[in-house]
Amino acid sequence: MHKMNSKNKTFIDKLRSSGLRPTNQRVEISKFLFNRKKTFHFTVEELKNSMNLKRSKKISTATFYNTVHALKSAGHLKEFSLENNTSYYDTNITSHHHFFDNGKVIDIKSDKITFQKLPEAPKGKKIKNVEVVIRLENNN
Amino acid sequence: MHKMNSKNKTFIDKLRSSGLRPTNQRVEISKFLFNRKKTFHFTVEELKNSMNLKRSKKISTATFYNTVHALKSAGHLKEFSLENNTSYYDTNITSHHHFFDNGKVIDIKSDKITFQKLPEAPKGKKIKNVEVVIRLENNN
DNA sequence: AACTACTTTATAATTATTCTAAAGTATGTG
DNA sequence: CACATACTTTAGAATAATTATAAAGTAGTT
Ligand SMILES: [Mn+2]
Ligand SMILES: [Mn+2]
Ligand SMILES: [Zn+2]
Ligand SMILES: [Zn+2]
């Protein structure tokens, strides 16, 4: 059985608030996702492969998808897309911006970009958020 | 056999410059895509369904995918993604911005958004383009 | 007409994702 | 602690979007 320490608290709470019991598999996934300093951008396949690589008893694909989906529905992960019909997830759930550099994704803090001019929302609508993608290429 | 008129010229040229012979099927697809005043945003499935609806002899799925792919590779279409692992295409190939409103996509001309502050590219990289997505929701 | 290169199409394969149903684990109750 | 019940994990099937294959069709050339 697992003893909960204060370090684990945050990511176990994320599971609980997603309606998920903190089982072994889920705790390991949540820890892997949230127990890091920097934002993590990933696909479910990438997550599965990197976690299962070091494990003798693999966590099943369905558990990865289910857990990620529940965390996303509860607002602990944000979904986004690149141009390759795969879902990416972002542990930074605040509204922020990105550099896209050949499949690599880098966060840009919200306050690093400000606008001089922005269009109004069409009538009956309002703006939920404004997010910028800066696509990069190699110099020269 | 088809006689080419000046109206057809543009979209037939797009086929030619994509390395595609202007066959009947391709001409109809290219015409459907480019012979309109406003930008068209679509998925291949949507394109196929709306074009085949009015046809007795259907154009095959592979031809839709192949033609769209060639047009995109030649730069006559731009690919983008919403949060649902399907590729969308945009007949507006200029760098521009979008409203995303519940799966609906609306163009925002480039000059409608200007920046006060933008981050620099990481070293060794330069900025290829900057595109904004404004997500909308219903009022009240 | 015969030759060649390019096209279209039906169908199979692939990839990402979701579903299903059976077996496993935890929790509550007496 | 038994047992019931509820939730979980998992392997494998199913689905959706896309890509590949290979046979039959079409066009351009000699
Ligand atoms: Mn998919
Ligand atoms: Mn896909
Ligand atoms: Zn991010
Ligand atoms: Zn557009």
mmCIF file of N, CA and C and ligand atoms in Angstrom, chain B residues 39-41 78 80 89-94 96-98 105-108, ligand 4:
data_model
loop_
_atom_site.group_PDB
_atom_site.id
_atom_site.type_symbol
_atom_site.label_atom_id
_atom_site.label_comp_id
_atom_site.label_asym_id
_atom_site.label_seq_id
_atom_site.Cartn_x
_atom_site.Cartn_y
_atom_site.Cartn_z
ATOM 1 N N THR B 39 -12.974 32.721 -48.228
ATOM 2 C CA THR B 39 -12.136 31.610 -47.783
ATOM 3 C C THR B 39 -12.983 30.394 -47.463
ATOM 4 N N PHE B 40 -12.459 29.232 -47.772
ATOM 5 C CA PHE B 40 -13.147 27.983 -47.472
ATOM 6 C C PHE B 40 -12.277 27.164 -46.522
ATOM 7 N N HIS B 41 -12.863 26.760 -45.408
ATOM 8 C CA HIS B 41 -12.183 25.891 -44.432
ATOM 9 C C HIS B 41 -12.917 24.560 -44.427
ATOM 10 N N LYS B 78 -3.581 25.526 -47.103
ATOM 11 C CA LYS B 78 -2.858 25.505 -45.840
ATOM 12 C C LYS B 78 -3.552 24.516 -44.916
ATOM 13 N N PHE B 80 -4.443 23.075 -41.112
ATOM 14 C CA PHE B 80 -4.441 23.418 -39.695
ATOM 15 C C PHE B 80 -5.254 22.391 -38.935
ATOM 16 N N TYR B 89 -8.306 22.170 -43.867
ATOM 17 C CA TYR B 89 -7.571 22.895 -44.887
ATOM 18 C C TYR B 89 -8.212 24.247 -45.089
ATOM 19 N N ASP B 90 -7.406 25.179 -45.547
ATOM 20 C CA ASP B 90 -7.788 26.580 -45.638
ATOM 21 C C ASP B 90 -7.367 27.063 -47.025
ATOM 22 N N THR B 91 -8.335 27.603 -47.768
ATOM 23 C CA THR B 91 -7.985 28.121 -49.097
ATOM 24 C C THR B 91 -7.272 29.463 -49.021
ATOM 25 N N ASN B 92 -7.253 30.041 -47.826
ATOM 26 C CA ASN B 92 -6.491 31.274 -47.631
ATOM 27 C C ASN B 92 -5.088 30.903 -47.165
ATOM 28 N N ILE B 93 -4.135 30.995 -48.083
ATOM 29 C CA ILE B 93 -2.789 30.529 -47.761
ATOM 30 C C ILE B 93 -1.910 31.616 -47.178
ATOM 31 N N THR B 94 -2.417 32.840 -47.117
ATOM 32 C CA THR B 94 -1.634 33.900 -46.490
ATOM 33 C C THR B 94 -1.600 33.669 -44.985
ATOM 34 N N HIS B 96 -2.611 34.419 -41.601
ATOM 35 C CA HIS B 96 -3.745 35.183 -41.065
ATOM 36 C C HIS B 96 -4.235 34.522 -39.780
ATOM 37 N N HIS B 97 -5.268 35.114 -39.212
ATOM 38 C CA HIS B 97 -5.723 34.668 -37.889
ATOM 39 C C HIS B 97 -7.126 34.097 -37.970
ATOM 40 N N HIS B 98 -7.578 33.479 -36.879
ATOM 41 C CA HIS B 98 -8.905 32.849 -36.890
ATOM 42 C C HIS B 98 -9.675 33.076 -35.606
ATOM 43 N N VAL B 105 -14.990 28.051 -38.101
ATOM 44 C CA VAL B 105 -13.741 28.774 -38.266
ATOM 45 C C VAL B 105 -13.990 30.014 -39.107
ATOM 46 N N ILE B 106 -13.540 31.158 -38.628
ATOM 47 C CA ILE B 106 -13.731 32.411 -39.367
ATOM 48 C C ILE B 106 -12.393 33.119 -39.504
ATOM 49 N N ASP B 107 -12.097 33.567 -40.714
ATOM 50 C CA ASP B 107 -10.842 34.274 -40.941
ATOM 51 C C ASP B 107 -10.814 35.653 -40.285
ATOM 52 N N ILE B 108 -9.647 36.013 -39.834
ATOM 53 C CA ILE B 108 -9.375 37.379 -39.394
ATOM 54 C C ILE B 108 -8.194 37.863 -40.226
HETATM 55 ZN ZN ZN E 4 -8.375 30.842 -42.640
#
